[in-house]
Amino acid sequence: MQAQLLERAKGLPKSPGVYLMKDANGRILYVGKAKSLRNRVKSYFQKVGALPGRTRLLVGKIAEIEITVTTTELEALLLECNLIKKHRPRYNVRLKDDKNYPYVVLDFTDPFPQFRITRKVIPSPKLKYFGPFSAGVHEIGRFLLKTFQIRDCSDQKFRNRTRPCLNYEIGICTAPCVALVSQEAYGKQIREAVLFLKGKKQILLRDLKREMGRASDKMEYERARTLRDKIAAVEKITEKQGAILSDTHFDIDVIGFYEHDGDLQWVVLFIRSGFLTGRRAQRMNLAFETLEDAMRTFLEQFYSVSLIPDEVWVANDFADRINLEKFLVDRAKKPVRIRVRRNEKGMRLLGMAQQNAKLLYEEGSKQSLDSASVQLQKILELKDCPHSIEGIDVSNLQGTRPAVSLVHFADERPLKARYRLYYPKTVEGQDDFAMIYETVLRRFGKPDPPPPDLLLIDGGKGQLQSAMRALDELKVEIPVCSLAKARTESAFTRKNVERSEERIFVPFRKNPIVLKEGHPALALLQRVRDESHRFAITSHRKRRDKGTLRESALVEIKGVGEKTRQKLLIAFGGLESIRAASVDDLVKAGMNRTSAQRLQEQFSRPEEE
Ligand code: SF4
């Protein structure tokens, strides 16, 4: 196979582009970009023996290569970034902590802007973001309310108020909702808040002091007192911070890293208008990328979810720096520079970031030796640490349609975007084994999203075997185990289980593994199992509430009384069928035509979440 792939690589164009490496089942294993597709792809198959272990493992699994030619390297970079985000290939470098950071956002959609705290950056000319803040973002939120009286209510609430809310009563809002403040005066509040959030505190204090002087000259003593309090509050919060770069108003991210044993620890120091406002640390496996590739991948992934500053400082130059700079400009729609800083200021801050990275790496290594996933790896005798775990749970909620929930945990934390709820298509009644079998077939029968490092089934041996049967049929190799709930003494039928703790079943092992309550590995499995159960219940509840809402909507329509409602439910068997029925069908079932038309209109309106 490798000889064939080498031949295929030799025939590829020498142009820039993106390559996708797939396994025999069509699953995307790796996405990469290249200046010359031919040279890059060829390099994987020329001296396989000389490749690092993990790369060799990848090359051994490749069955197919797909390429997309681009006209420039920048295009290739953009495409690669999108494809990695979409497919999350198993062999691409992944940040272990890819959660988003908190920002303060001022929303200018309304002439009276509101502020919110958010973790999601949505590029829009109407949204102005400040941060990220590693800590104290809620303190900043409170400060904006107390000192600048910026509204924090939703636009919907704002538009529907007839009286101000409690915020006005306690003096933290000027109540633009009922026009107790003019647009001009509120605009001034916003300008002050922006100066504060941008770190331009000297300008803010100068303006406030001038205004206080004018108020006092005009003998407006109450206003002068309010301004005096505002100045004191800004001075107090400013005192807590010292400027780290006194001569800049730029937003700068300083990047430091430490590499050891194929692991990279990153640290980003956020410098906003000269002040160090926070720090973020991320760790990634170097996998088989070079350090230069890892640098590019890190910056690409990091700035896909973080606000892009005016400058990014790095200690060393790397091959893709200029392309990456263009990529950031393209995303941020403003000038952005990636600067290699070797002057005194740069060395000082970059040195600080590197030092932080080393310390964090050492701390993290100590902790990761004891982490729950590492312990689970040992207990289940897995080849790799289960960084990603998927949990499957069959819900038996009375009176509702059976469903199977699937939850995903990445690095011991829930990743809700990957949660799914499956309604059985081929199973009649409540047959848990068949439902697990069907769900595993449906989930892993598709190449995307990539499989987890461990699959956890809620239940005992029977449930585990149903999952294994489906995986065998699909020829998908994923470590799998099941977790059975604790049993009471009277429920024991076999002597070899002597305690009533939760039991972990693994394939081809007669007796379950029993860990002490509170064991980190057991606690991790319990969290995944409980989360899948919680997800099943809440999803069911939402559906049921929507159903009830819709059912009650039946009665609210003129001409639909209790009798008609019953008739319709008997004739069609449920709301979904009533919704699908034509006006003629509804008339046949006993409604008059006008009510039938009204009912259809009601059902064709979008559902509210
Ligand atoms: S007083 Fe009005 S504008 Fe202010 S927070 Fe309350 S509802 Fe919003």
Coordinates of C-alpha atoms and ligand atoms in Angstrom, one line a residue:
M1 CA 0.0 0.0 0.0
Q2 CA 2.8 2.4 0.9
A3 CA 4.5 1.8 -2.4
Q4 CA 1.3 2.6 -4.2
L5 CA 0.8 5.8 -2.2
L6 CA 4.3 6.9 -2.9
E7 CA 3.6 6.4 -6.7
R8 CA 0.4 8.5 -6.2
A9 CA 2.4 11.2 -4.3
K10 CA 5.0 11.4 -7.2
G11 CA 2.2 12.3 -9.6
L12 CA 0.8 15.1 -7.5
P13 CA 1.2 18.7 -8.6
K14 CA 3.9 20.8 -7.2
S15 CA 1.5 23.6 -6.4
P16 CA 0.3 24.7 -2.9
G17 CA -2.7 23.0 -1.4
V18 CA -4.3 20.9 1.3
Y19 CA -4.1 17.1 1.6
L20 CA -6.4 14.8 3.5
M21 CA -5.2 11.4 4.6
K22 CA -7.9 8.8 5.0
D23 CA -8.0 5.2 6.4
A24 CA -9.6 2.2 4.6
N25 CA -13.0 3.2 5.9
G26 CA -12.7 6.7 4.5
R27 CA -12.2 8.3 7.9
I28 CA -10.0 11.5 7.8
L29 CA -6.9 10.8 9.9
Y30 CA -5.0 14.0 9.2
V31 CA -5.3 17.3 7.3
G32 CA -2.2 19.2 6.3
K33 CA -1.1 22.0 4.1
A34 CA 1.8 22.2 1.8
K35 CA 3.8 24.7 -0.3
S36 CA 4.4 21.9 -2.8
L37 CA 1.8 19.0 -2.5
R38 CA 4.1 16.6 -4.3
N39 CA 7.1 17.1 -2.0
R40 CA 5.2 17.2 1.2
V41 CA 3.1 14.1 0.6
K42 CA 6.1 12.2 -0.9
S43 CA 8.0 12.8 2.3
Y44 CA 5.7 10.6 4.3
F45 CA 6.3 7.5 2.2
Q46 CA 10.0 7.8 1.2
K47 CA 11.7 6.7 4.4
V48 CA 9.0 5.4 6.6
G49 CA 11.5 3.7 9.0
A50 CA 13.1 7.1 9.8
L51 CA 9.8 8.8 10.8
P52 CA 8.9 9.4 14.4
G53 CA 6.8 6.6 16.1
R54 CA 3.5 8.4 15.9
T55 CA 3.9 9.4 12.3
R56 CA 4.8 5.8 11.4
L57 CA 1.6 4.8 13.1
L58 CA -0.4 7.2 11.0
V59 CA 1.4 6.3 7.7
G60 CA 0.5 2.6 8.4
K61 CA -3.2 3.5 8.5
I62 CA -3.3 5.6 5.4
A63 CA -5.3 4.1 2.5
E64 CA -6.2 7.1 0.5
I65 CA -5.0 10.7 -0.1
E66 CA -7.2 13.4 -1.2
I67 CA -5.9 16.8 -2.3
T68 CA -7.2 20.3 -3.0
V69 CA -4.9 22.5 -5.0
T70 CA -5.0 26.2 -4.1
T71 CA -3.5 29.2 -5.9
T72 CA -1.6 30.6 -2.9
E73 CA -0.2 29.3 0.4
L74 CA -2.6 31.6 2.2
E75 CA -5.6 30.0 0.6
A76 CA -4.2 26.6 1.7
L77 CA -3.8 27.9 5.2
L78 CA -7.4 29.1 5.4
L79 CA -8.7 25.9 3.9
E80 CA -6.6 23.7 6.3
C81 CA -7.8 25.6 9.3
N82 CA -11.5 25.2 8.3
L83 CA -11.0 21.5 7.5
I84 CA -9.3 20.8 10.9
K85 CA -12.1 22.6 12.7
K86 CA -14.8 20.7 10.8
H87 CA -13.3 17.2 10.9
R88 CA -11.1 17.3 14.1
P89 CA -8.8 14.6 12.7
R90 CA -7.3 12.2 15.2
Y91 CA -3.7 12.9 14.2
N92 CA -3.8 16.7 14.0
V93 CA -2.3 18.6 16.9
R94 CA -5.1 19.5 19.2
L95 CA -5.1 22.0 22.0
K96 CA -5.9 20.2 25.2
D97 CA -7.7 23.1 26.6
D98 CA -9.7 24.7 23.8
K99 CA -12.3 26.4 25.8
N100 CA -13.0 30.0 25.1
Y101 CA -12.1 32.9 27.4
P102 CA -14.3 35.6 28.8
Y103 CA -14.7 39.0 27.1
V104 CA -16.7 42.0 27.8
V105 CA -18.8 42.9 24.8
L106 CA -20.6 46.2 24.1
D107 CA -23.5 45.6 21.8
F108 CA -24.2 48.6 19.6
T109 CA -27.2 47.0 17.8
D110 CA -29.5 49.4 19.7
P111 CA -28.8 53.2 20.0
F112 CA -28.5 52.6 23.8
P113 CA -25.8 49.9 23.8
Q114 CA -25.8 47.1 26.4
F115 CA -22.9 45.1 27.8
R116 CA -22.5 41.4 28.3
I117 CA -19.9 39.0 29.4
T118 CA -19.3 36.3 26.7
R119 CA -17.0 33.5 25.8
K120 CA -17.8 33.6 22.1
V121 CA -16.3 36.2 19.7
I122 CA -18.7 36.8 16.7
P123 CA -17.1 39.2 14.3
S124 CA -19.5 42.1 13.7
P125 CA -19.2 45.8 13.3
K126 CA -21.9 46.3 15.9
L127 CA -20.1 44.3 18.6
K128 CA -17.0 45.7 20.3
Y129 CA -15.0 43.2 22.4
F130 CA -12.6 43.8 25.2
G131 CA -10.3 41.3 26.8
P132 CA -9.8 38.4 27.1
F133 CA -9.8 38.5 30.9
S134 CA -8.4 35.5 32.6
A135 CA -9.9 36.4 36.0
G136 CA -12.0 39.1 37.4
V137 CA -14.3 39.6 34.4
H138 CA -17.3 39.7 36.7
E139 CA -15.6 42.3 38.8
I140 CA -15.2 44.4 35.6
G141 CA -18.9 43.8 34.9
R142 CA -19.9 45.0 38.3
F143 CA -17.6 48.1 37.8
L144 CA -19.3 48.9 34.5
L145 CA -22.7 48.8 36.2
K146 CA -21.7 50.7 39.3
T147 CA -19.5 53.3 37.8
F148 CA -20.7 53.9 34.3
Q149 CA -24.3 52.7 34.7
I150 CA -24.3 50.8 31.4
R151 CA -27.4 48.7 31.0
D152 CA -27.0 44.9 31.1
C153 CA -30.6 43.9 30.1
S154 CA -31.5 42.1 26.9
D155 CA -32.8 44.1 24.0
Q156 CA -36.1 42.3 24.3
K157 CA -36.5 43.3 27.9
F158 CA -35.3 46.8 27.1
R159 CA -37.9 47.3 24.4
N160 CA -40.8 46.0 26.4
R161 CA -40.3 47.9 29.7
T162 CA -42.9 50.4 30.8
R163 CA -41.1 51.1 34.1
P164 CA -37.4 50.9 35.0
C165 CA -36.2 47.7 36.7
L166 CA -34.5 47.3 40.0
N167 CA -31.1 48.4 38.5
Y168 CA -32.5 51.9 38.2
E169 CA -33.8 51.8 41.8
I170 CA -30.4 50.9 43.2
G171 CA -28.6 53.4 41.0
I172 CA -26.7 51.1 38.6
C173 CA -28.6 52.1 35.4
T174 CA -29.9 55.4 34.1
A175 CA -33.0 53.7 32.6
P176 CA -32.8 54.5 28.9
C177 CA -35.6 51.9 28.5
V178 CA -38.1 54.5 29.6
A179 CA -36.2 57.5 28.3
L180 CA -35.0 58.8 31.7
V181 CA -31.7 59.5 30.0
S182 CA -31.1 61.1 26.6
Q183 CA -29.2 59.3 23.9
E184 CA -26.5 61.9 24.1
A185 CA -26.0 61.5 27.8
Y186 CA -26.0 57.7 27.5
G187 CA -23.5 58.0 24.7
K188 CA -21.2 59.8 27.1
Q189 CA -21.5 57.0 29.7
I190 CA -20.6 54.6 26.9
R191 CA -17.5 56.7 25.8
E192 CA -16.3 56.6 29.4
A193 CA -16.8 52.9 29.7
V194 CA -14.9 52.3 26.4
L195 CA -11.9 54.4 27.6
F196 CA -11.9 52.4 30.8
L197 CA -12.1 49.0 29.0
K198 CA -9.4 50.1 26.5
G199 CA -7.1 50.8 29.5
K200 CA -7.0 54.5 28.6
K201 CA -7.4 55.4 32.2
Q202 CA -5.2 58.5 32.2
I203 CA -7.4 60.1 29.5
L204 CA -10.6 59.0 31.3
L205 CA -9.4 60.5 34.6
R206 CA -8.3 63.8 32.9
D207 CA -11.7 64.2 31.3
L208 CA -13.6 63.3 34.5
K209 CA -11.5 65.8 36.5
R210 CA -12.1 68.6 34.0
E211 CA -15.8 67.9 34.1
M212 CA -15.8 67.9 37.9
G213 CA -14.1 71.3 37.9
R214 CA -16.7 72.7 35.5
A215 CA -19.6 71.3 37.6
S216 CA -18.1 72.8 40.7
D217 CA -17.6 76.2 39.0
K218 CA -21.3 76.1 38.1
M219 CA -22.2 75.2 41.7
E220 CA -23.7 71.9 40.6
Y221 CA -22.4 70.3 43.7
E222 CA -24.3 67.0 43.5
R223 CA -23.0 66.3 40.0
A224 CA -19.5 67.3 41.2
R225 CA -19.8 64.8 44.0
T226 CA -20.9 62.0 41.7
L227 CA -17.9 62.7 39.4
R228 CA -15.6 62.8 42.4
D229 CA -16.9 59.3 43.4
K230 CA -16.4 58.1 39.8
I231 CA -12.8 59.4 39.8
A232 CA -12.1 57.7 43.1
A233 CA -13.5 54.4 41.8
V234 CA -11.4 54.5 38.6
E235 CA -8.3 55.4 40.6
K236 CA -8.8 52.6 43.0
I237 CA -9.2 49.9 40.4
T238 CA -6.2 51.4 38.4
E239 CA -4.0 51.3 41.6
K240 CA -4.3 47.5 41.5
Q241 CA -2.4 47.3 38.2
G242 CA 0.9 48.7 37.2
A243 CA 1.7 49.4 33.6
I244 CA 4.1 46.7 32.2
L245 CA 4.7 48.6 29.0
S246 CA 4.3 52.3 29.6
D247 CA 4.6 53.6 26.1
T248 CA 2.0 51.6 24.1
H249 CA -1.7 51.7 23.6
F250 CA -1.7 48.6 21.4
D251 CA -3.2 45.3 22.4
I252 CA -0.4 42.8 22.4
D253 CA -0.2 39.0 23.0
V254 CA 3.2 37.8 24.1
I255 CA 3.7 34.1 23.3
G256 CA 6.0 31.8 25.2
F257 CA 6.4 28.0 25.1
Y258 CA 8.3 25.2 26.7
E259 CA 8.8 21.8 25.0
H260 CA 9.6 18.5 26.6
D261 CA 9.1 14.9 25.5
G262 CA 6.8 15.8 22.6
D263 CA 4.6 18.0 24.7
L264 CA 4.3 21.7 24.3
Q265 CA 3.2 24.1 27.0
W266 CA 2.1 27.5 25.7
V267 CA 1.5 30.7 27.6
V268 CA -0.1 33.8 26.2
L269 CA 0.3 37.0 28.1
F270 CA -2.4 39.6 27.3
I271 CA -1.1 43.1 27.4
R272 CA -3.9 45.7 26.8
S273 CA -2.8 49.4 26.5
G274 CA 0.4 48.6 28.5
F275 CA -1.3 46.6 31.3
L276 CA -1.0 42.9 31.8
T277 CA -4.7 41.9 32.0
G278 CA -4.4 38.2 32.0
R279 CA -2.6 35.0 31.0
R280 CA -3.8 31.9 29.3
A281 CA -2.0 28.6 29.1
Q282 CA -2.5 25.7 26.7
R283 CA -0.9 22.4 26.3
M284 CA -0.6 20.3 23.1
N285 CA 1.0 17.1 21.9
L286 CA 3.6 17.9 19.4
A287 CA 2.5 14.7 17.6
F288 CA 4.7 14.6 14.6
E289 CA 4.8 18.2 13.6
T290 CA 8.0 20.2 13.6
L291 CA 8.2 23.0 16.1
E292 CA 7.5 25.5 13.3
D293 CA 4.4 23.6 12.2
A294 CA 3.3 23.4 15.8
M295 CA 3.8 27.2 16.2
R296 CA 1.6 27.9 13.2
T297 CA -1.1 25.3 14.3
F298 CA -1.2 26.7 17.8
L299 CA -1.6 30.3 16.6
E300 CA -4.2 29.3 14.0
Q301 CA -6.3 27.3 16.6
F302 CA -5.9 29.9 19.3
Y303 CA -7.0 32.8 17.2
S304 CA -9.9 30.9 15.8
V305 CA -11.6 31.3 19.2
S306 CA -9.8 34.3 20.7
L307 CA -9.9 38.0 19.9
I308 CA -7.0 39.0 17.6
P309 CA -4.8 41.7 19.1
D310 CA -2.9 44.4 17.2
E311 CA 0.4 42.6 17.7
V312 CA 1.6 39.1 18.5
W313 CA 5.1 38.9 19.9
V314 CA 7.2 35.7 19.4
A315 CA 10.8 34.9 20.3
N316 CA 11.7 33.1 17.1
D317 CA 10.8 33.5 13.4
F318 CA 9.1 30.6 11.7
A319 CA 8.5 29.7 8.0
D320 CA 4.8 30.6 7.8
R321 CA 4.9 33.8 9.8
I322 CA 4.0 36.1 6.9
N323 CA 1.1 33.8 5.7
L324 CA -0.2 33.5 9.2
E325 CA -0.1 37.3 9.6
K326 CA -2.2 37.6 6.4
F327 CA -4.5 35.0 7.9
L328 CA -5.0 37.0 11.1
V329 CA -5.5 40.2 9.1
D330 CA -8.1 38.4 7.0
R331 CA -10.0 37.2 10.2
A332 CA -9.6 40.4 12.2
K333 CA -10.3 42.8 9.3
K334 CA -7.7 45.2 10.8
P335 CA -3.9 45.5 10.6
V336 CA -2.2 42.7 12.7
R337 CA 1.6 42.1 13.0
I338 CA 3.4 39.0 14.2
R339 CA 6.7 40.4 15.5
V340 CA 9.9 38.7 16.4
R341 CA 11.0 40.9 19.3
R342 CA 14.6 40.8 20.3
N343 CA 14.9 44.3 21.9
E344 CA 15.1 44.7 25.7
K345 CA 11.4 45.1 26.2
G346 CA 10.6 42.2 24.0
M347 CA 13.2 39.9 25.6
R348 CA 11.9 40.8 29.1
L349 CA 8.3 39.9 28.3
L350 CA 9.0 36.9 26.1
G351 CA 11.3 35.6 28.8
M352 CA 8.5 36.0 31.3
A353 CA 6.1 34.1 29.1
Q354 CA 8.7 31.3 28.6
Q355 CA 9.4 31.1 32.3
N356 CA 5.7 30.8 33.0
A357 CA 5.4 28.1 30.4
K358 CA 8.2 26.0 32.0
L359 CA 6.7 26.3 35.5
L360 CA 3.2 25.4 34.2
Y361 CA 4.6 22.4 32.3
E362 CA 6.3 21.1 35.4
E363 CA 3.2 21.6 37.6
G364 CA 1.0 20.1 34.9
S365 CA 3.2 17.1 34.5
K366 CA 3.1 16.3 38.2
Q367 CA -0.7 16.6 38.1
S368 CA -1.2 14.7 34.9
L369 CA 0.6 11.7 36.4
D370 CA -2.3 11.5 38.9
S371 CA -5.1 12.6 36.5
A372 CA -8.3 10.5 36.3
S373 CA -7.8 9.6 32.6
V374 CA -4.2 8.4 33.2
Q375 CA -5.5 6.2 36.1
L376 CA -8.3 5.0 33.9
Q377 CA -5.8 4.1 31.1
K378 CA -3.9 1.9 33.6
I379 CA -6.9 0.3 35.1
L380 CA -8.5 -0.6 31.7
E381 CA -5.0 -1.4 30.3
L382 CA -5.5 0.9 27.3
K383 CA -2.8 1.7 24.8
D384 CA -3.5 5.5 24.8
C385 CA -4.8 7.8 27.5
P386 CA -8.6 8.3 27.0
H387 CA -8.5 12.0 26.4
S388 CA -11.9 11.7 24.7
I389 CA -14.7 9.6 26.1
E390 CA -18.2 9.1 24.7
G391 CA -21.0 7.8 26.9
I392 CA -24.2 6.0 25.7
D393 CA -27.3 5.7 27.9
V394 CA -30.7 4.2 27.1
S395 CA -33.4 6.3 28.7
N396 CA -36.5 4.5 30.0
L397 CA -38.6 7.5 30.9
Q398 CA -42.2 6.5 31.5
G399 CA -44.7 7.5 29.0
T400 CA -42.3 8.9 26.5
R401 CA -40.7 7.6 23.3
P402 CA -37.5 5.6 24.2
A403 CA -34.3 7.3 23.2
V404 CA -30.5 6.8 23.5
S405 CA -28.3 9.7 24.5
L406 CA -24.7 10.1 23.6
V407 CA -22.4 12.6 25.3
H408 CA -18.8 13.5 24.6
F409 CA -16.1 14.4 27.1
A410 CA -12.8 15.9 26.0
D411 CA -10.0 16.0 28.6
E412 CA -12.4 15.1 31.4
R413 CA -14.8 17.9 30.5
P414 CA -18.1 17.8 28.7
L415 CA -18.1 18.9 25.0
K416 CA -21.8 19.7 24.5
A417 CA -21.4 20.4 20.8
R418 CA -20.9 16.7 20.3
Y419 CA -23.9 15.5 22.3
R420 CA -26.6 13.6 20.3
L421 CA -29.9 12.0 21.0
Y422 CA -30.9 9.0 18.9
Y423 CA -34.5 7.8 18.5
P424 CA -34.5 4.1 17.5
K425 CA -35.5 3.5 13.9
T426 CA -35.5 -0.3 13.8
V427 CA -36.4 -1.3 17.4
E428 CA -39.9 -2.0 18.6
G429 CA -40.7 -1.4 22.3
Q430 CA -38.2 -1.1 25.1
D431 CA -35.3 -3.4 24.1
D432 CA -32.2 -1.9 25.6
F433 CA -29.7 -4.2 23.9
A434 CA -31.1 -3.7 20.4
M435 CA -31.2 0.1 21.0
I436 CA -27.5 0.2 22.0
Y437 CA -26.7 -2.0 19.0
E438 CA -28.5 0.3 16.6
T439 CA -27.1 3.5 18.1
V440 CA -23.5 2.2 17.9
L441 CA -24.1 1.3 14.3
R442 CA -25.5 4.7 13.5
R443 CA -22.9 6.7 15.4
F444 CA -19.8 4.8 14.2
G445 CA -21.1 3.9 10.8
K446 CA -20.1 7.3 9.6
P447 CA -16.5 8.6 9.4
D448 CA -17.3 11.9 11.2
P449 CA -17.0 12.9 13.9
P450 CA -13.9 10.9 14.6
P451 CA -14.3 8.1 17.2
P452 CA -13.4 8.8 20.9
D453 CA -10.5 7.2 22.7
L454 CA -13.0 5.2 24.9
L455 CA -16.7 4.3 24.6
L456 CA -18.6 3.9 27.8
I457 CA -21.9 2.1 27.9
D458 CA -24.3 2.5 30.8
G459 CA -25.2 -1.1 31.9
G460 CA -23.7 -4.5 32.4
K461 CA -22.3 -7.3 30.3
G462 CA -25.3 -7.6 28.0
Q463 CA -25.2 -3.9 27.1
L464 CA -21.4 -4.1 26.6
Q465 CA -21.8 -7.1 24.3
S466 CA -24.4 -5.3 22.2
A467 CA -22.0 -2.4 21.6
M468 CA -19.1 -4.8 20.8
R469 CA -21.3 -6.7 18.3
A470 CA -22.0 -3.4 16.4
L471 CA -18.4 -2.3 16.5
D472 CA -17.2 -5.7 15.2
E473 CA -19.7 -5.5 12.3
L474 CA -18.4 -2.0 11.5
K475 CA -14.8 -3.2 11.9
V476 CA -14.2 -0.1 14.1
E477 CA -11.6 -0.5 16.8
I478 CA -12.4 1.5 19.9
P479 CA -11.8 0.6 23.5
V480 CA -15.1 0.0 25.1
C481 CA -16.3 -0.6 28.7
S482 CA -19.6 -0.5 30.6
L483 CA -20.5 0.8 34.0
A484 CA -23.2 -1.0 35.9
K485 CA -25.0 0.6 38.8
A486 CA -24.4 -0.5 42.4
R487 CA -26.7 -3.4 43.4
T488 CA -28.1 -4.3 46.8
E489 CA -27.0 -7.5 48.5
S490 CA -30.2 -9.2 47.8
A491 CA -29.7 -8.6 44.0
F492 CA -26.4 -10.6 43.9
T493 CA -26.7 -13.8 42.1
R494 CA -23.0 -14.6 41.6
K495 CA -20.5 -15.1 44.4
N496 CA -17.6 -13.5 42.6
V497 CA -19.1 -10.0 43.1
E498 CA -18.9 -9.5 46.8
R499 CA -19.5 -5.8 47.1
S500 CA -22.3 -3.6 46.0
E501 CA -20.1 -0.9 44.4
E502 CA -20.5 0.1 40.8
R503 CA -18.9 -2.4 38.5
I504 CA -16.9 -1.8 35.3
F505 CA -17.2 -4.4 32.6
V506 CA -14.5 -4.7 30.0
P507 CA -14.5 -7.0 27.0
F508 CA -13.1 -10.6 27.3
R509 CA -12.8 -10.4 31.1
K510 CA -15.1 -12.6 33.2
N511 CA -15.4 -10.5 36.4
P512 CA -16.1 -6.9 36.6
I513 CA -13.5 -4.4 38.0
V514 CA -14.7 -2.9 41.3
L515 CA -13.1 0.3 42.4
K516 CA -13.5 2.1 45.7
E517 CA -16.1 4.8 45.7
G518 CA -14.3 8.1 45.2
H519 CA -11.6 6.6 43.0
P520 CA -10.7 9.3 40.4
A521 CA -11.1 6.8 37.4
L522 CA -14.5 5.6 38.7
A523 CA -15.5 9.2 39.4
L524 CA -14.7 10.1 35.8
L525 CA -16.8 7.2 34.4
Q526 CA -19.6 8.1 36.7
R527 CA -19.6 11.7 35.5
V528 CA -19.8 10.6 31.9
R529 CA -22.6 8.2 32.7
D530 CA -24.5 10.7 34.9
E531 CA -24.2 13.3 32.2
S532 CA -25.6 11.1 29.5
H533 CA -28.5 10.3 31.8
R534 CA -29.0 14.0 32.6
F535 CA -28.9 14.9 28.9
A536 CA -31.5 12.2 28.1
I537 CA -33.9 13.6 30.8
T538 CA -33.5 17.2 29.9
S539 CA -33.9 16.6 26.2
H540 CA -37.0 14.6 26.8
R541 CA -38.4 17.2 29.1
K542 CA -37.8 19.9 26.4
R543 CA -39.6 17.8 23.8
R544 CA -42.4 17.0 26.2
D545 CA -42.9 20.6 27.1
K546 CA -42.9 21.6 23.5
G547 CA -45.5 18.8 22.9
T548 CA -47.6 20.1 25.8
L549 CA -47.3 23.6 24.6
R550 CA -48.4 22.5 21.2
E551 CA -51.2 20.4 22.6
S552 CA -52.5 23.3 24.7
A553 CA -52.2 25.3 21.5
L554 CA -54.9 23.0 20.1
V555 CA -57.3 24.2 22.7
E556 CA -56.4 27.8 22.3
I557 CA -57.5 27.9 18.7
K558 CA -61.1 29.1 18.2
G559 CA -63.3 26.2 17.3
V560 CA -61.1 23.6 19.0
G561 CA -62.7 22.5 22.3
E562 CA -61.9 19.6 24.5
K563 CA -64.1 17.3 22.4
T564 CA -62.4 18.2 19.1
R565 CA -59.0 17.9 20.7
Q566 CA -59.8 14.4 21.8
K567 CA -61.2 13.5 18.3
L568 CA -58.1 14.8 16.6
L569 CA -55.8 12.9 18.9
I570 CA -57.8 9.7 18.5
A571 CA -57.9 10.1 14.7
F572 CA -54.3 11.0 14.2
G573 CA -52.6 9.4 17.2
G574 CA -50.4 12.3 18.1
L575 CA -49.4 15.9 17.5
E576 CA -46.8 15.1 14.8
S577 CA -49.5 13.4 12.7
I578 CA -52.0 16.3 13.3
R579 CA -49.3 18.7 12.2
A580 CA -48.7 16.7 9.0
A581 CA -52.4 16.4 8.2
S582 CA -54.0 18.4 5.3
V583 CA -57.0 20.7 5.9
D584 CA -59.2 18.1 4.2
D585 CA -58.0 15.4 6.6
L586 CA -58.7 17.6 9.5
V587 CA -62.2 18.3 8.2
K588 CA -62.7 14.6 7.8
A589 CA -61.7 14.0 11.4
G590 CA -64.5 16.3 12.6
M591 CA -63.2 19.9 12.4
N592 CA -64.9 22.7 10.5
R593 CA -62.8 24.2 7.7
T594 CA -62.0 27.6 9.3
S595 CA -60.7 26.0 12.5
A596 CA -58.7 23.4 10.4
Q597 CA -57.1 26.3 8.5
R598 CA -56.3 28.2 11.7
L599 CA -54.8 25.0 13.2
Q600 CA -52.5 24.6 10.3
E601 CA -51.4 28.2 10.5
Q602 CA -50.6 27.8 14.1
F603 CA -48.5 24.7 13.5
S604 CA -46.6 26.2 10.6
R605 CA -45.3 29.0 12.9
P606 CA -41.7 28.4 14.0
E607 CA -41.4 26.7 17.5
E608 CA -39.9 28.8 20.2
E609 CA -36.9 27.3 22.0
Ligands
SF4_1 S1 -33.5 50.2 34.1 FE1 -34.2 49.7 32.1 S2 -32.4 49.9 30.8 FE2 -31.7 49.7 32.9 S3 -31.3 47.6 33.1 FE3 -33.4 48.0 33.9 S4 -34.7 47.5 32.1 FE4 -32.6 47.8 31.3

